[in-house]
C-alpha cells in the first residue's frame, strides 16, 4: 500500500513526468516486438481499432513495475475521435470499474504521460492502474 500511496503523490494525472521502469524481461519483450514492426502506427491502428472503434481498453502488454496487487491497463483513443479529454477518459474508467466483475478494485490511478515519457506518441492513450 505504501507504493500505491507514493504513486498517487508523484503521478500528475494529465501530464505525468514520473518515469516508470519496466522489468528486464518485459523490456526485452518490448524491444524485440518493436524492432520487428516496420510501421508501428499502422500496426497499432489495425490492432486497436479494427472496426474503427472510438476507444479500446486493454491490459498493457508491456506493463510498468507498479506492484503485485496492481493491474496496468491502457485506454487507447482513436485519432479520428474529436474532443476527447481527460474527463472523458475518467468517466469511461469509472464506468468500467462499476460494471466489471473480475477484480475487487479498491482504487485506481488514471494518467496521461508527458511526451518525454511516451513510447507511442501518435495515438492518444491513458494509463490506468487498478489496485486490487
CSV table of N, CA and C in Angstrom, one decimal:
chain,number,residue,atom,x,y,z
A,1,UNK,N,0.8,-1.2,0.0
A,1,UNK,CA,0.0,0.0,0.0
A,1,UNK,C,0.9,1.3,0.0
A,2,UNK,N,2.1,1.2,0.6
A,2,UNK,CA,2.9,2.3,0.6
A,2,UNK,C,3.3,2.7,-0.8
A,3,UNK,N,3.6,1.8,-1.6
A,3,UNK,CA,4.0,2.0,-3.0
A,3,UNK,C,2.8,2.7,-3.7
A,4,UNK,N,1.6,2.3,-3.5
A,4,UNK,CA,0.4,2.8,-4.1
A,4,UNK,C,0.3,4.3,-3.7
A,5,UNK,N,0.4,4.6,-2.4
A,5,UNK,CA,0.3,6.0,-1.9
A,5,UNK,C,1.4,6.8,-2.5
A,6,UNK,N,2.6,6.3,-2.7
A,6,UNK,CA,3.7,7.0,-3.3
A,6,UNK,C,3.3,7.3,-4.7
A,7,UNK,N,2.8,6.4,-5.5
A,7,UNK,CA,2.5,6.6,-6.9
A,7,UNK,C,1.4,7.7,-7.0
A,8,UNK,N,0.4,7.7,-6.1
A,8,UNK,CA,-0.6,8.7,-6.1
A,8,UNK,C,-0.1,10.1,-5.9
A,9,UNK,N,1.1,10.2,-5.2
A,9,UNK,CA,1.6,11.5,-4.9
A,9,UNK,C,2.6,12.0,-6.0
A,10,UNK,N,3.2,11.1,-6.8
A,10,UNK,CA,4.2,11.5,-7.8
A,10,UNK,C,3.6,11.6,-9.2
A,11,UNK,N,2.5,11.0,-9.5
A,11,UNK,CA,1.9,11.0,-10.8
A,11,UNK,C,1.0,12.2,-11.0
A,12,UNK,N,1.3,12.9,-12.1
A,12,UNK,CA,0.4,14.0,-12.5
A,12,UNK,C,-0.5,13.4,-13.5
A,13,UNK,N,-1.8,13.3,-13.1
A,13,UNK,CA,-2.8,12.6,-14.0
A,13,UNK,C,-2.9,13.1,-15.4
A,14,UNK,N,-2.7,14.4,-15.6
A,14,UNK,CA,-2.9,14.9,-17.0
A,14,UNK,C,-1.6,15.2,-17.8
A,15,UNK,N,-0.5,15.2,-17.0
A,15,UNK,CA,0.8,15.5,-17.7
A,15,UNK,C,1.9,14.9,-16.9
A,16,UNK,N,2.0,13.5,-16.9
A,16,UNK,CA,2.9,12.8,-16.0
A,16,UNK,C,4.3,12.8,-16.5
A,17,UNK,N,5.2,13.3,-15.6
A,17,UNK,CA,6.6,13.3,-15.8
A,17,UNK,C,7.3,12.2,-15.1
A,18,UNK,N,6.6,11.5,-14.1
A,18,UNK,CA,7.2,10.5,-13.4
A,18,UNK,C,7.6,9.3,-14.3
A,19,UNK,N,8.9,8.9,-14.2
A,19,UNK,CA,9.5,7.9,-15.1
A,19,UNK,C,9.3,6.5,-14.5
A,20,UNK,N,8.5,5.7,-15.1
A,20,UNK,CA,8.3,4.4,-14.6
A,20,UNK,C,9.4,3.5,-15.2
A,21,UNK,N,9.6,2.3,-14.6
A,21,UNK,CA,10.5,1.3,-15.2
A,21,UNK,C,9.7,0.1,-15.5
A,22,UNK,N,10.3,-0.7,-16.4
A,22,UNK,CA,9.8,-2.0,-16.8
A,22,UNK,C,10.8,-3.1,-16.3
A,23,UNK,N,10.2,-4.2,-16.0
A,23,UNK,CA,11.0,-5.4,-15.6
A,23,UNK,C,11.9,-5.7,-16.8
A,24,UNK,N,13.1,-6.2,-16.6
A,24,UNK,CA,14.1,-6.5,-17.7
A,24,UNK,C,13.5,-7.4,-18.7
A,25,UNK,N,12.7,-8.4,-18.3
A,25,UNK,CA,12.1,-9.4,-19.2
A,25,UNK,C,11.0,-8.7,-20.1
A,26,UNK,N,10.3,-7.8,-19.5
A,26,UNK,CA,9.2,-7.0,-20.2
A,26,UNK,C,9.9,-6.1,-21.2
A,27,UNK,N,11.0,-5.4,-20.7
A,27,UNK,CA,11.7,-4.5,-21.6
A,27,UNK,C,12.3,-5.2,-22.8
A,28,UNK,N,12.8,-6.4,-22.6
A,28,UNK,CA,13.4,-7.2,-23.7
A,28,UNK,C,12.3,-7.6,-24.7
A,29,UNK,N,11.1,-8.0,-24.1
A,29,UNK,CA,10.0,-8.4,-24.9
A,29,UNK,C,9.5,-7.2,-25.8
A,30,UNK,N,9.5,-6.0,-25.2
A,30,UNK,CA,9.1,-4.8,-25.9
A,30,UNK,C,10.1,-4.5,-27.0
A,31,UNK,N,11.4,-4.6,-26.7
A,31,UNK,CA,12.4,-4.2,-27.6
A,31,UNK,C,12.3,-5.2,-28.8
A,32,UNK,N,12.2,-6.5,-28.6
A,32,UNK,CA,12.1,-7.5,-29.6
A,32,UNK,C,10.8,-7.2,-30.5
A,33,UNK,N,9.7,-6.9,-29.8
A,33,UNK,CA,8.5,-6.7,-30.5
A,33,UNK,C,8.6,-5.5,-31.4
A,34,UNK,N,9.1,-4.4,-30.9
A,34,UNK,CA,9.1,-3.1,-31.7
A,34,UNK,C,10.1,-3.2,-32.8
A,35,UNK,N,11.2,-3.9,-32.7
A,35,UNK,CA,12.1,-3.9,-33.8
A,35,UNK,C,11.7,-4.8,-35.0
A,36,UNK,N,10.6,-5.6,-34.8
A,36,UNK,CA,10.1,-6.4,-35.8
A,36,UNK,C,8.9,-5.8,-36.6
A,37,UNK,N,8.5,-4.6,-36.1
A,37,UNK,CA,7.4,-3.9,-36.7
A,37,UNK,C,7.9,-2.8,-37.6
A,38,UNK,N,7.6,-2.9,-38.9
A,38,UNK,CA,8.1,-1.8,-39.8
A,38,UNK,C,7.3,-0.5,-39.6
A,39,UNK,N,6.0,-0.6,-39.6
A,39,UNK,CA,5.2,0.6,-39.5
A,39,UNK,C,4.3,0.4,-38.2
A,40,UNK,N,4.8,0.9,-37.1
A,40,UNK,CA,4.2,0.7,-35.8
A,40,UNK,C,2.8,1.4,-35.8
A,41,UNK,N,2.7,2.5,-36.4
A,41,UNK,CA,1.4,3.3,-36.4
A,41,UNK,C,0.3,2.5,-37.1
A,42,UNK,N,0.6,2.0,-38.3
A,42,UNK,CA,-0.4,1.2,-39.0
A,42,UNK,C,-0.7,-0.1,-38.2
A,43,UNK,N,0.3,-0.7,-37.7
A,43,UNK,CA,0.1,-2.0,-36.9
A,43,UNK,C,-0.8,-1.7,-35.7
A,44,UNK,N,-0.6,-0.7,-35.0
A,44,UNK,CA,-1.4,-0.4,-33.8
A,44,UNK,C,-2.8,0.0,-34.2
A,45,UNK,N,-3.0,0.8,-35.2
A,45,UNK,CA,-4.3,1.2,-35.7
A,45,UNK,C,-5.1,-0.1,-36.0
A,46,UNK,N,-4.5,-1.0,-36.7
A,46,UNK,CA,-5.3,-2.3,-37.1
A,46,UNK,C,-5.5,-3.1,-35.8
A,47,UNK,N,-4.6,-3.2,-34.9
A,47,UNK,CA,-4.7,-3.9,-33.7
A,47,UNK,C,-5.8,-3.3,-32.8
A,48,UNK,N,-5.7,-2.0,-32.6
A,48,UNK,CA,-6.5,-1.4,-31.5
A,48,UNK,C,-7.9,-1.0,-32.0
A,49,UNK,N,-8.0,-0.7,-33.3
A,49,UNK,CA,-9.3,-0.1,-33.8
A,49,UNK,C,-9.7,-0.9,-35.1
A,50,UNK,N,-9.8,-2.2,-35.1
A,50,UNK,CA,-10.1,-3.0,-36.3
A,50,UNK,C,-11.4,-2.6,-37.0
A,51,UNK,N,-12.4,-2.1,-36.2
A,51,UNK,CA,-13.7,-1.8,-36.7
A,51,UNK,C,-13.9,-0.3,-36.5
A,52,UNK,N,-12.8,0.5,-36.5
A,52,UNK,CA,-12.8,1.9,-36.3
A,52,UNK,C,-13.5,2.4,-35.0
A,53,UNK,N,-13.3,1.6,-33.9
A,53,UNK,CA,-13.8,1.9,-32.6
A,53,UNK,C,-13.3,3.2,-32.2
A,54,UNK,N,-14.0,3.9,-31.3
A,54,UNK,CA,-13.5,5.2,-30.8
A,54,UNK,C,-12.5,5.0,-29.7
A,55,UNK,N,-12.7,4.0,-28.9
A,55,UNK,CA,-11.7,3.7,-27.8
A,55,UNK,C,-11.5,2.2,-27.7
A,56,UNK,N,-10.3,1.9,-27.1
A,56,UNK,CA,-10.0,0.5,-26.8
A,56,UNK,C,-9.4,0.5,-25.4
A,57,UNK,N,-9.9,-0.4,-24.6
A,57,UNK,CA,-9.4,-0.6,-23.2
A,57,UNK,C,-8.8,-2.0,-23.1
A,58,UNK,N,-7.5,-2.1,-22.9
A,58,UNK,CA,-6.9,-3.4,-22.8
A,58,UNK,C,-5.7,-3.4,-21.8
A,59,UNK,N,-5.4,-4.6,-21.3
A,59,UNK,CA,-4.3,-4.8,-20.5
A,59,UNK,C,-3.0,-4.4,-21.2
A,60,UNK,N,-2.1,-3.7,-20.5
A,60,UNK,CA,-0.9,-3.3,-21.1
A,60,UNK,C,0.0,-4.6,-21.3
A,61,UNK,N,0.4,-4.8,-22.6
A,61,UNK,CA,1.3,-5.9,-22.9
A,61,UNK,C,2.7,-5.7,-22.4
A,62,UNK,N,3.0,-4.5,-22.1
A,62,UNK,CA,4.4,-4.2,-21.6
A,62,UNK,C,4.3,-3.3,-20.3
A,63,UNK,N,3.7,-3.9,-19.3
A,63,UNK,CA,3.4,-3.1,-18.1
A,63,UNK,C,4.7,-2.5,-17.4
A,64,UNK,N,4.4,-1.4,-16.7
A,64,UNK,CA,5.4,-0.8,-15.8
A,64,UNK,C,5.5,-1.7,-14.5
A,65,UNK,N,6.6,-1.5,-13.8
A,65,UNK,CA,6.7,-2.1,-12.5
A,65,UNK,C,5.9,-1.2,-11.5
A,66,UNK,N,4.7,-1.7,-11.1
A,66,UNK,CA,3.8,-1.0,-10.2
A,66,UNK,C,3.4,-1.7,-9.0
A,67,UNK,N,3.8,-2.9,-8.8
A,67,UNK,CA,3.4,-3.7,-7.6
A,67,UNK,C,2.6,-4.9,-7.9
A,68,UNK,N,2.6,-5.9,-7.1
A,68,UNK,CA,1.9,-7.1,-7.3
A,68,UNK,C,0.4,-7.1,-7.3
A,69,UNK,N,-0.1,-6.2,-6.5
A,69,UNK,CA,-1.6,-6.1,-6.4
A,69,UNK,C,-2.1,-4.9,-7.3
A,70,UNK,N,-1.4,-4.6,-8.4
A,70,UNK,CA,-1.8,-3.6,-9.3
A,70,UNK,C,-1.8,-4.1,-10.7
A,71,UNK,N,-2.9,-3.9,-11.4
A,71,UNK,CA,-3.1,-4.2,-12.8
A,71,UNK,C,-2.9,-3.0,-13.7
A,72,UNK,N,-2.2,-3.1,-14.8
A,72,UNK,CA,-1.8,-2.0,-15.6
A,72,UNK,C,-2.6,-2.1,-17.0
A,73,UNK,N,-3.5,-1.2,-17.2
A,73,UNK,CA,-4.3,-1.2,-18.4
A,73,UNK,C,-4.0,0.1,-19.2
A,74,UNK,N,-4.4,0.1,-20.5
A,74,UNK,CA,-4.3,1.3,-21.3
A,74,UNK,C,-5.7,1.6,-22.0
A,75,UNK,N,-6.0,2.8,-22.0
A,75,UNK,CA,-7.2,3.3,-22.7
A,75,UNK,C,-6.7,4.0,-23.9
A,76,UNK,N,-6.9,3.4,-25.1
A,76,UNK,CA,-6.4,4.0,-26.4
A,76,UNK,C,-7.6,4.8,-27.0
A,77,UNK,N,-7.2,5.9,-27.6
A,77,UNK,CA,-8.2,6.8,-28.2
A,77,UNK,C,-7.9,6.8,-29.7
A,78,UNK,N,-8.9,6.5,-30.5
A,78,UNK,CA,-8.8,6.5,-32.0
A,78,UNK,C,-8.5,8.0,-32.4
A,79,UNK,N,-7.4,8.2,-33.2
A,79,UNK,CA,-7.1,9.5,-33.6
A,79,UNK,C,-8.2,10.2,-34.4
A,80,UNK,N,-9.2,9.5,-34.9
A,80,UNK,CA,-10.4,10.1,-35.6
A,80,UNK,C,-11.4,10.6,-34.6
A,81,UNK,N,-11.2,10.4,-33.3
A,81,UNK,CA,-12.2,10.8,-32.3
A,81,UNK,C,-11.9,12.3,-31.9
A,82,UNK,N,-12.9,13.1,-32.0
A,82,UNK,CA,-12.7,14.5,-31.7
A,82,UNK,C,-13.1,14.8,-30.2
A,83,UNK,N,-12.4,15.8,-29.7
A,83,UNK,CA,-12.7,16.4,-28.4
A,83,UNK,C,-12.8,15.4,-27.3
A,84,UNK,N,-11.8,14.5,-27.2
A,84,UNK,CA,-11.8,13.5,-26.1
A,84,UNK,C,-10.7,14.0,-25.2
A,85,UNK,N,-11.1,14.2,-23.9
A,85,UNK,CA,-10.1,14.7,-22.9
A,85,UNK,C,-10.1,13.8,-21.7
A,86,UNK,N,-9.3,14.3,-20.7
A,86,UNK,CA,-9.1,13.6,-19.5
A,86,UNK,C,-10.4,13.2,-18.8
A,87,UNK,N,-11.3,14.2,-18.8
A,87,UNK,CA,-12.6,14.0,-18.1
A,87,UNK,C,-13.4,12.8,-18.8
A,88,UNK,N,-13.3,12.7,-20.1
A,88,UNK,CA,-14.0,11.7,-20.8
A,88,UNK,C,-13.3,10.3,-20.5
A,89,UNK,N,-12.0,10.3,-20.4
A,89,UNK,CA,-11.3,9.1,-20.1
A,89,UNK,C,-11.7,8.6,-18.6
A,90,UNK,N,-11.7,9.6,-17.7
A,90,UNK,CA,-12.1,9.3,-16.3
A,90,UNK,C,-13.5,8.7,-16.2
A,91,UNK,N,-14.4,9.2,-17.0
A,91,UNK,CA,-15.8,8.7,-16.9
A,91,UNK,C,-15.9,7.3,-17.5
A,92,UNK,N,-15.1,7.0,-18.5
A,92,UNK,CA,-15.1,5.7,-19.1
A,92,UNK,C,-14.5,4.7,-18.1
A,93,UNK,N,-13.4,5.1,-17.4
A,93,UNK,CA,-12.8,4.2,-16.4
A,93,UNK,C,-13.7,4.0,-15.2
A,94,UNK,N,-14.4,5.0,-14.8
A,94,UNK,CA,-15.4,4.8,-13.7
A,94,UNK,C,-16.5,3.9,-14.1
A,95,UNK,N,-17.0,4.0,-15.3
A,95,UNK,CA,-18.0,3.0,-15.8
A,95,UNK,C,-17.5,1.6,-15.9
A,96,UNK,N,-16.2,1.5,-16.4
A,96,UNK,CA,-15.6,0.1,-16.4
A,96,UNK,C,-15.5,-0.5,-15.0
A,97,UNK,N,-15.0,0.3,-14.1
A,97,UNK,CA,-14.8,-0.2,-12.7
A,97,UNK,C,-16.2,-0.6,-12.1
A,98,UNK,N,-17.2,0.2,-12.4
A,98,UNK,CA,-18.5,0.0,-11.8
A,98,UNK,C,-19.1,-1.3,-12.4
A,99,UNK,N,-18.9,-1.6,-13.7
A,99,UNK,CA,-19.6,-2.7,-14.3
A,99,UNK,C,-18.7,-3.9,-14.5
A,100,UNK,N,-17.5,-3.9,-14.0
A,100,UNK,CA,-16.7,-5.2,-14.2
A,100,UNK,C,-16.9,-6.0,-12.9
A,101,UNK,N,-16.7,-7.3,-13.1
A,101,UNK,CA,-16.8,-8.3,-12.0
A,101,UNK,C,-15.6,-9.2,-11.9
A,102,UNK,N,-14.5,-8.9,-12.5
A,102,UNK,CA,-13.4,-9.7,-12.5
A,102,UNK,C,-12.5,-9.5,-11.2
A,103,UNK,N,-12.3,-8.2,-10.9
A,103,UNK,CA,-11.5,-7.8,-9.8
A,103,UNK,C,-12.3,-7.1,-8.7
A,104,UNK,N,-11.8,-7.2,-7.5
A,104,UNK,CA,-12.3,-6.3,-6.4
A,104,UNK,C,-11.4,-5.1,-6.4
A,105,UNK,N,-11.8,-4.0,-7.1
A,105,UNK,CA,-10.9,-2.9,-7.3
A,105,UNK,C,-11.1,-1.9,-6.1
A,106,UNK,N,-10.0,-1.7,-5.5
A,106,UNK,CA,-10.0,-0.8,-4.3
A,106,UNK,C,-9.8,0.7,-4.6
A,107,UNK,N,-9.0,0.9,-5.7
A,107,UNK,CA,-8.7,2.3,-6.1
A,107,UNK,C,-8.1,2.2,-7.5
A,108,UNK,N,-8.0,3.4,-8.1
A,108,UNK,CA,-7.4,3.5,-9.4
A,108,UNK,C,-6.6,4.7,-9.6
A,109,UNK,N,-5.7,4.7,-10.5
A,109,UNK,CA,-4.9,5.9,-10.9
A,109,UNK,C,-5.0,6.0,-12.5
A,110,UNK,N,-5.5,7.1,-12.9
A,110,UNK,CA,-5.6,7.3,-14.4
A,110,UNK,C,-4.6,8.5,-14.7
A,111,UNK,N,-3.8,8.2,-15.7
A,111,UNK,CA,-2.9,9.3,-16.1
A,111,UNK,C,-2.5,9.2,-17.5
A,112,UNK,N,-2.0,10.4,-18.0
A,112,UNK,CA,-1.5,10.5,-19.4
A,112,UNK,C,-0.1,11.0,-19.3
A,113,UNK,N,0.8,10.2,-19.9
A,113,UNK,CA,2.2,10.6,-19.8
A,113,UNK,C,2.5,11.8,-20.6
A,114,UNK,N,3.5,12.6,-20.1
A,114,UNK,CA,4.0,13.7,-20.9
A,114,UNK,C,4.7,13.1,-22.1
A,115,UNK,N,4.9,13.9,-23.1
A,115,UNK,CA,5.6,13.4,-24.3
A,115,UNK,C,6.9,12.8,-24.1
A,116,UNK,N,7.7,13.3,-23.1
A,116,UNK,CA,9.0,12.8,-22.8
A,116,UNK,C,8.9,11.3,-22.3
A,117,UNK,N,7.8,10.9,-21.8
A,117,UNK,CA,7.6,9.5,-21.3
A,117,UNK,C,6.9,8.6,-22.2
A,118,UNK,N,6.5,9.1,-23.4
A,118,UNK,CA,5.6,8.3,-24.3
A,118,UNK,C,6.5,7.5,-25.2
A,119,UNK,N,6.2,6.2,-25.3
A,119,UNK,CA,6.9,5.3,-26.3
A,119,UNK,C,6.0,5.3,-27.6
A,120,UNK,N,4.7,5.6,-27.4
A,120,UNK,CA,3.8,5.8,-28.6
A,120,UNK,C,3.2,7.2,-28.4
A,121,UNK,N,3.6,8.1,-29.2
A,121,UNK,CA,3.1,9.5,-29.1
A,121,UNK,C,2.1,9.9,-30.2
A,122,UNK,N,1.8,9.0,-31.1
A,122,UNK,CA,0.9,9.4,-32.2
A,122,UNK,C,-0.5,8.9,-32.1
A,123,UNK,N,-0.7,8.1,-31.1
A,123,UNK,CA,-2.1,7.6,-30.7
A,123,UNK,C,-2.3,8.0,-29.3
A,124,UNK,N,-3.3,8.8,-29.0
A,124,UNK,CA,-3.5,9.3,-27.6
A,124,UNK,C,-3.9,8.0,-26.8
A,125,UNK,N,-3.3,8.0,-25.6
A,125,UNK,CA,-3.7,6.9,-24.7
A,125,UNK,C,-3.4,7.3,-23.2
A,126,UNK,N,-4.2,6.7,-22.4
A,126,UNK,CA,-4.1,6.9,-20.9
A,126,UNK,C,-3.7,5.6,-20.3
A,127,UNK,N,-3.0,5.7,-19.2
A,127,UNK,CA,-2.6,4.6,-18.4
A,127,UNK,C,-3.6,4.5,-17.3
A,128,UNK,N,-4.0,3.3,-16.9
A,128,UNK,CA,-4.9,3.0,-15.9
A,128,UNK,C,-4.3,1.9,-14.9
A,129,UNK,N,-4.1,2.3,-13.7
A,129,UNK,CA,-3.6,1.4,-12.7
A,129,UNK,C,-4.7,1.1,-11.8
A,130,UNK,N,-5.0,-0.2,-11.6
A,130,UNK,CA,-6.1,-0.7,-10.8
A,130,UNK,C,-5.5,-1.4,-9.6
A,131,UNK,N,-5.8,-0.9,-8.4
A,131,UNK,CA,-5.4,-1.5,-7.2
A,131,UNK,C,-6.4,-2.6,-6.8
A,132,UNK,N,-5.9,-3.8,-6.7
A,132,UNK,CA,-6.9,-4.9,-6.4
A,132,UNK,C,-6.5,-5.6,-5.1
